[in-house]
Structures are given as structure tokens and as C-alpha cells.
Coordinates of C-alpha atoms and ligand atoms in Angstrom, one line a residue:
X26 CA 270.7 156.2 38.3
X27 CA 266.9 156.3 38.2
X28 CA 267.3 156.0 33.5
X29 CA 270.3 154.6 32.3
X30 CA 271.1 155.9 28.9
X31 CA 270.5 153.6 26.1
X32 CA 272.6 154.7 22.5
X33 CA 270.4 152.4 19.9
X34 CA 271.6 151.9 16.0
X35 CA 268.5 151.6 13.8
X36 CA 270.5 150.5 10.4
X37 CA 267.1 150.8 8.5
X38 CA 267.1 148.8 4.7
X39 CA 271.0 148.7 5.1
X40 CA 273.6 146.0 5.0
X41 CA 274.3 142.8 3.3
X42 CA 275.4 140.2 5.4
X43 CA 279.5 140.6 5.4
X44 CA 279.0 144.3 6.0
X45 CA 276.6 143.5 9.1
X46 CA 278.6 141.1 10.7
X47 CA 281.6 143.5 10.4
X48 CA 279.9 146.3 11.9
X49 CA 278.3 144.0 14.9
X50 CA 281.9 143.0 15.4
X51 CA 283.0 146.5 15.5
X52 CA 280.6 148.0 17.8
X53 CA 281.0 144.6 20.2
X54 CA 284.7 144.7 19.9
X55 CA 284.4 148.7 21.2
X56 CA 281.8 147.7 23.8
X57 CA 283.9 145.1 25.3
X58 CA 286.5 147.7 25.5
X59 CA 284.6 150.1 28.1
X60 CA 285.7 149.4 31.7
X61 CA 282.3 150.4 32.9
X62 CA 280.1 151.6 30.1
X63 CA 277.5 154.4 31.3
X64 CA 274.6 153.6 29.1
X65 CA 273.0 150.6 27.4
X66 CA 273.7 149.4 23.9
X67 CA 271.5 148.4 21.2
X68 CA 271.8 147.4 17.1
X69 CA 268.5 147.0 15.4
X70 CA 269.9 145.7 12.0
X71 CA 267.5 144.5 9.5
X72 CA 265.3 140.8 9.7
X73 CA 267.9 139.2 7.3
X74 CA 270.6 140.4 9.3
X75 CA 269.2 139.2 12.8
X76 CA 270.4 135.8 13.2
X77 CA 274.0 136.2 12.2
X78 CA 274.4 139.3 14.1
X79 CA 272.9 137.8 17.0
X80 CA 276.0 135.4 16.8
X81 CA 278.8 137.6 17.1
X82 CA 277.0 139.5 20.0
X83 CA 276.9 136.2 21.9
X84 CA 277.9 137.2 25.7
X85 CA 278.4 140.8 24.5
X86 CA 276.6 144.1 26.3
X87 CA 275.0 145.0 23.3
X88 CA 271.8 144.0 22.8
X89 CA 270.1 143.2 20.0
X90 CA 266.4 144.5 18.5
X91 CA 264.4 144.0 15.3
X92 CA 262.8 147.3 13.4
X93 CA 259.3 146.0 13.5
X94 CA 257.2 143.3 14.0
X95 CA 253.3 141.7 13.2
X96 CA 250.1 142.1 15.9
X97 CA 250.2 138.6 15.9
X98 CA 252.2 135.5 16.7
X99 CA 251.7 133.2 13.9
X100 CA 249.5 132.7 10.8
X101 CA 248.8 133.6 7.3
X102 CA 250.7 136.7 7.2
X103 CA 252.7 136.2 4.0
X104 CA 256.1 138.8 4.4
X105 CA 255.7 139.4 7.6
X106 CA 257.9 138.7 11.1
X107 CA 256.0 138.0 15.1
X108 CA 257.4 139.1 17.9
X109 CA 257.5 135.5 18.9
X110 CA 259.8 134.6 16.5
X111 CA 261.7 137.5 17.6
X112 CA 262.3 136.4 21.0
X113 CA 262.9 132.9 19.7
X114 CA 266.1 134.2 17.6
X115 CA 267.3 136.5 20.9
X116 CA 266.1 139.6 19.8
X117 CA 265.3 141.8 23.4
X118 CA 263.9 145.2 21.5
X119 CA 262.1 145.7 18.6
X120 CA 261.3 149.2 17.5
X121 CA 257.6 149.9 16.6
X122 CA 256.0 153.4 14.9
X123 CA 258.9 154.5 13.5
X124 CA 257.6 157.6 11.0
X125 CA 259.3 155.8 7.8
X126 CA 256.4 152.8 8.9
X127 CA 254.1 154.9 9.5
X128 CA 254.1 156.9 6.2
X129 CA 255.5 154.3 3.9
X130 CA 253.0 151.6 5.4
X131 CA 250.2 153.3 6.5
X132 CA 250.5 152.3 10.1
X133 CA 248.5 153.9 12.8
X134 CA 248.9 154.5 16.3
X135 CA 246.5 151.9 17.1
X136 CA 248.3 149.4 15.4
X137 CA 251.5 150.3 16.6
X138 CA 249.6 149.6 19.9
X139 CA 248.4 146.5 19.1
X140 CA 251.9 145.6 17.8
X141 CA 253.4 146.6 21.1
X142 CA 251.0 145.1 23.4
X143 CA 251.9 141.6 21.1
X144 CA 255.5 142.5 22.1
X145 CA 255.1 142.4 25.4
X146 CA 252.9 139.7 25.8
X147 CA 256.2 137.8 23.7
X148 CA 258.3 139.2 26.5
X149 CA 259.8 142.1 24.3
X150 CA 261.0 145.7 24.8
X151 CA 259.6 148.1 22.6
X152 CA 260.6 151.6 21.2
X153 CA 257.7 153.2 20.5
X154 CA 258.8 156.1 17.9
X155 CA 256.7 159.4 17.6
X156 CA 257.7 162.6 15.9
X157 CA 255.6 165.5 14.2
X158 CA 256.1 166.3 10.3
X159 CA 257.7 169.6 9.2
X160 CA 254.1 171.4 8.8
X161 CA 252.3 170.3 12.0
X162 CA 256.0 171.8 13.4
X163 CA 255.2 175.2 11.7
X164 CA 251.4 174.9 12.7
X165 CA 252.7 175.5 16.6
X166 CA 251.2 171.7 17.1
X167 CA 254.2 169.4 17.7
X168 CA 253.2 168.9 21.7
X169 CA 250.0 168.3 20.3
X170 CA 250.6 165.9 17.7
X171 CA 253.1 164.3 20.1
X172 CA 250.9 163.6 22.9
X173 CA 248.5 162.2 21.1
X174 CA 250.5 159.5 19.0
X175 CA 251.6 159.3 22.3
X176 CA 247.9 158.3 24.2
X177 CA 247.3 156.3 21.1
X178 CA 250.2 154.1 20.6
X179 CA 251.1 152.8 23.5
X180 CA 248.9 150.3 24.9
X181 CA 247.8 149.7 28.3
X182 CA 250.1 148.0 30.5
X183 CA 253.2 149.6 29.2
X184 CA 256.0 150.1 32.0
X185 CA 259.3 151.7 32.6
X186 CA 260.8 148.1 31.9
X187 CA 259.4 147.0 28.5
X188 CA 258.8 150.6 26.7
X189 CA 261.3 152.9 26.0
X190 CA 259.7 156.3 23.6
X191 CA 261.7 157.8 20.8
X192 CA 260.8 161.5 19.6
X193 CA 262.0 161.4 16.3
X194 CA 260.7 164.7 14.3
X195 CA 260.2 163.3 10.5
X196 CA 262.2 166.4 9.1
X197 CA 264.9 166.0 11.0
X198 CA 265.5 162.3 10.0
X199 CA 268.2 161.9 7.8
X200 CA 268.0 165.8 6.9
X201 CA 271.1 166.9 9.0
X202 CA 268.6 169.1 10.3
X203 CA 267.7 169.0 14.0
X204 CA 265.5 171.0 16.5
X205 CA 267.2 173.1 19.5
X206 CA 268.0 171.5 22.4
X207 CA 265.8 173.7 24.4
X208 CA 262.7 172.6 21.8
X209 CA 264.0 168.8 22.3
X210 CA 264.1 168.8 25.9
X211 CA 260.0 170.8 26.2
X212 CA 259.0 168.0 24.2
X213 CA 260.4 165.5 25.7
X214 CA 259.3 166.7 29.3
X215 CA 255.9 167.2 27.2
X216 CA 255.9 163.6 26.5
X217 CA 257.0 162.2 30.2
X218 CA 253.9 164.2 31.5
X219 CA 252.3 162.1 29.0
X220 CA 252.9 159.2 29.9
X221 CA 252.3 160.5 33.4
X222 CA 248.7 160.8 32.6
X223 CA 248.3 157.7 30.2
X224 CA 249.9 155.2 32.9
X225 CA 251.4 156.7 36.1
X226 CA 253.8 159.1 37.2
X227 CA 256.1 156.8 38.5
X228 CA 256.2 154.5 35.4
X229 CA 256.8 157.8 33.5
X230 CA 259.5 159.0 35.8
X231 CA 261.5 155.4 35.0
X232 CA 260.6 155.6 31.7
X233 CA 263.4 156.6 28.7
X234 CA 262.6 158.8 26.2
X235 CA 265.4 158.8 23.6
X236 CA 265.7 161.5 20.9
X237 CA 266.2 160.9 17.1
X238 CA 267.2 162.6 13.8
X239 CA 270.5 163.6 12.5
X240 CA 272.5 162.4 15.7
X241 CA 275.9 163.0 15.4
X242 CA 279.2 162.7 16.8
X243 CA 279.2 166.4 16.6
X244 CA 275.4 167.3 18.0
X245 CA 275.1 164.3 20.5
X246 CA 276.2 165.9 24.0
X247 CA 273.8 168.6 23.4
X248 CA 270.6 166.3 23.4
X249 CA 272.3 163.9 25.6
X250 CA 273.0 166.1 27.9
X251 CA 269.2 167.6 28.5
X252 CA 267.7 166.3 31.6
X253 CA 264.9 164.1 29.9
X254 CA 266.5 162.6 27.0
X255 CA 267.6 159.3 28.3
X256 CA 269.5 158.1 25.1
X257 CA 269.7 158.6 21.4
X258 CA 267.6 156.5 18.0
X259 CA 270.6 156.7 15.7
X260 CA 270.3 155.9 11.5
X261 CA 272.7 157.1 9.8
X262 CA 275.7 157.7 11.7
X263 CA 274.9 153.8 13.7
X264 CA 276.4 152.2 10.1
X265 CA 279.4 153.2 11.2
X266 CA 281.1 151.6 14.0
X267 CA 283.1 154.5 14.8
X268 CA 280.8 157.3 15.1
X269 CA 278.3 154.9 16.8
X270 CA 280.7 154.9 19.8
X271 CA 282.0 158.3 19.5
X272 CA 277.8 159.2 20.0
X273 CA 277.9 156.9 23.2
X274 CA 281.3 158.4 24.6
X275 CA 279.1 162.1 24.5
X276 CA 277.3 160.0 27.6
X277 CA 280.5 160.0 29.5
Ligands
LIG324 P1 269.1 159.6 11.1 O1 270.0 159.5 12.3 O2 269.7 159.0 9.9 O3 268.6 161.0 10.9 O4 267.8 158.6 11.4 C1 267.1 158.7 12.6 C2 266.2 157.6 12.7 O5 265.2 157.6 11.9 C3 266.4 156.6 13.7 O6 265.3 155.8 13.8

């Protein structure tokens, strides 16, 4: 299989540290379960979360990211987390752009560059999230807007191996609303030809490209299904165990 699906759990702002460890236990415990699981796991929970959660997923297939981190390693950056500390605490992703960052924190493409390009000098994998808002949508520019947060936030000597792209469109986040599957997958092929053009086509044939928004047990197949969506960004419906899995069965 040239992209192995990867079925990711953002939990966002959520869970205290009993609830974490109980879902991390659930989704392990279900992981461990699968003879020969089709796709990749991951739980990004949130910083305060990390460490414990990394425990229970000791030796487990499920991997474990982080929903951002700092440009740089170390210093005077009072409230904020490096990707070296990160790695140090066996984080393997950490997700970078994601829209609620981007709108509630001002970031930029070029800082979620420079962010990534600090990941993978700290021997990271990123998920670098893009998406267009509701208006740009109905302004005809999505590809557009896509393809240039695209160009713009990830940085030069990205590969297949250490990025991974989420298209997340901000209104369908949390919304319940999601685009067709025919309008997912001509972004998404938008967004490989892309990368074509940033890096190479080879790197952009390898690379995933997951989808995002209002994932469901009930709407997964159809996106996961489309030849270039190569996994799902899930919020809500990663907080619970069962409907986590019941997305990554839709793989099957
Ligand atoms: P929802 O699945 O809750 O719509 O969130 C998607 C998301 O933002 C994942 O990063």
C-alpha cells in the first residue's frame, strides 16, 4: 500500500486527567484487539494530558501526538511547549495550523512553517491542517485558498515521512456539516498536485492527506473511501472510544 490510512483523534481543550486515561485505555485496549489493523492510529490529547497518556500507550500501536508546539526549542517563551520537549515525553506527531490556531491565535502560514520545519529538525511528524472558511467557500475560492496555505505552510524539506496534510474546511468543524465527497476528494487531489509542485511528485504521491470536520461513524466510509483521502482528523466523535474505532473499522 503506497499511503496507509491513518484515523487521528484531536481531543482539542477536553479531558481531565481520569477521563484521558480512560479513553487512552479504551482506544489501546480496541487497538490491541485488531488482528491486523489496516491503518495507523493516533490520539493527540491535550499538553496536560501527554505524559500520562503516553503511559498506558506504552508498547501499544497507537501513537501519540501533541496539538501544537513553539518555533523554537527552548527559551523565554512563558506558556508555551517545543517540539523538543515533545519528543523528549514520546510524542511522534504533533498537529500544526489547525484553523481553531489560526483564528483564535492569529497564526500564519509562515509560522506554522517555521513551527514545522522546528518539528522536524526535533525529529517529529507534523499534520499540517488547512481548510477554507464558509465565505471564501461561497466566493468559488476554496482550491485557491487551499493551495496557497498550502505553498505557505509547509516548509522546505517536507517529505512523505514527517508531513501528513489535513483539509479541514472551518465550517464544517464541529458543525455536523460536511462537504460532498465528490468536493472532498477535488480538493484533496487539488492539494496533492500541490504539494507536487511545492516539493516533488513523488513525495506528493507518498504523502497523506487526511480529511476533517464532522467525521462520523455514520459519514466516514464516504470520505474514506475517496481515492486521495488517506485517513481522517477526528474532534468530536475521537472523545469517545467507541465511535473513534467504529470511524477506523469504515477503513476495513
Ligand atoms: P470535529 O470532528 O469535531 O468536527 O472537529 C474536526 C477537527 O477540527 C479535527 O481537528
Amino acid at each position: 500500500m503506497l499511503r496507509k490510512k491513518l484515523i487521528a483523534g484531536n481531543w482539542k481543550m477536553n479531558g481531565k486527567l481520569e477521563d484521558g486515561v480512560n479513553l487512552a485505555r479504551a482506544v489501546s485496549a480496541a487497538v490491541r484487539k485488531l488482528t491486523k489493523p489496516q491503518c495507523e492510529f493516533l490520539i493527540c490529547p491535550p499538553f496536560t494530558l501527554l505524559y500520562s497518556v503516553k503511559k498506558v500507550l506504552r508498547g501499544n500501536k497507537v501513537a501519540l501526538g501533541a496539538q501544537d508546539a513553539h518555533t523554537a526549542s527552548k527559551g523565554a517563551h512563558t506558556g508555551d511547549i517545543s517540539s523538543e520537549m515533545l519528543k523528549d515525553i514520546g510524542c511522534s506527531y504533533v498537529i500544526l495550523g489547525h484553523s481553531e490556531r489560526r483564528t483564535n491565535h492569529g497564526e500564519s502560514s509562515r509560522v506554522v512553517a517555521r513551527k514545522a520545519a522546528a518539528a522536524h529538525a526535533n525529529g517529529l511528524k507534523t499534520i499540517i491542517c488547512i481548510g477554507e472558511t464558509e465565505k471564501e467557500r461561497d466566493e468559488g475560492r476554496t482550491i485557491e485558498v487551499c493551495t496557497k496555505q498550502i505553498r505557505n505552510s509547509m516548509p522546505a524539506g517536507s517529505q512523505a515521512f514527517n508531513t501528513v496534510i489535513a483539509y479541514e474546511p472551518v465550517w464544517a468543524i464541529g458543525t455536523g456539516k460536511t462537504p460532498t465527497p465528490q468536493d472532498v476528494e477535488e480538493v484533496h487531489a487539488a492539494i496533492r498536485k500541490a504539494v507536487a509542485k511545492k516539493l516533488n511528485k513523488t513525495i506528493a504521491s507518498r504523502m497523506r492527506i487526511l480529511y476533517g470536520g464532522s467525521v462520523k461513524p455514520t459519514n466516514a466510509s464516504e470520505f474514506l473511501s475517496l481515492p486521495d483521502v488517506d485517513g481522517a482528523l477526528i474532534g468530536g466523535a475521537s472523545l469517545k472510544a467507541e465511535d473513534f474505532m467504529a470511524i477506523a473499522k469504515s477503513v476495513y
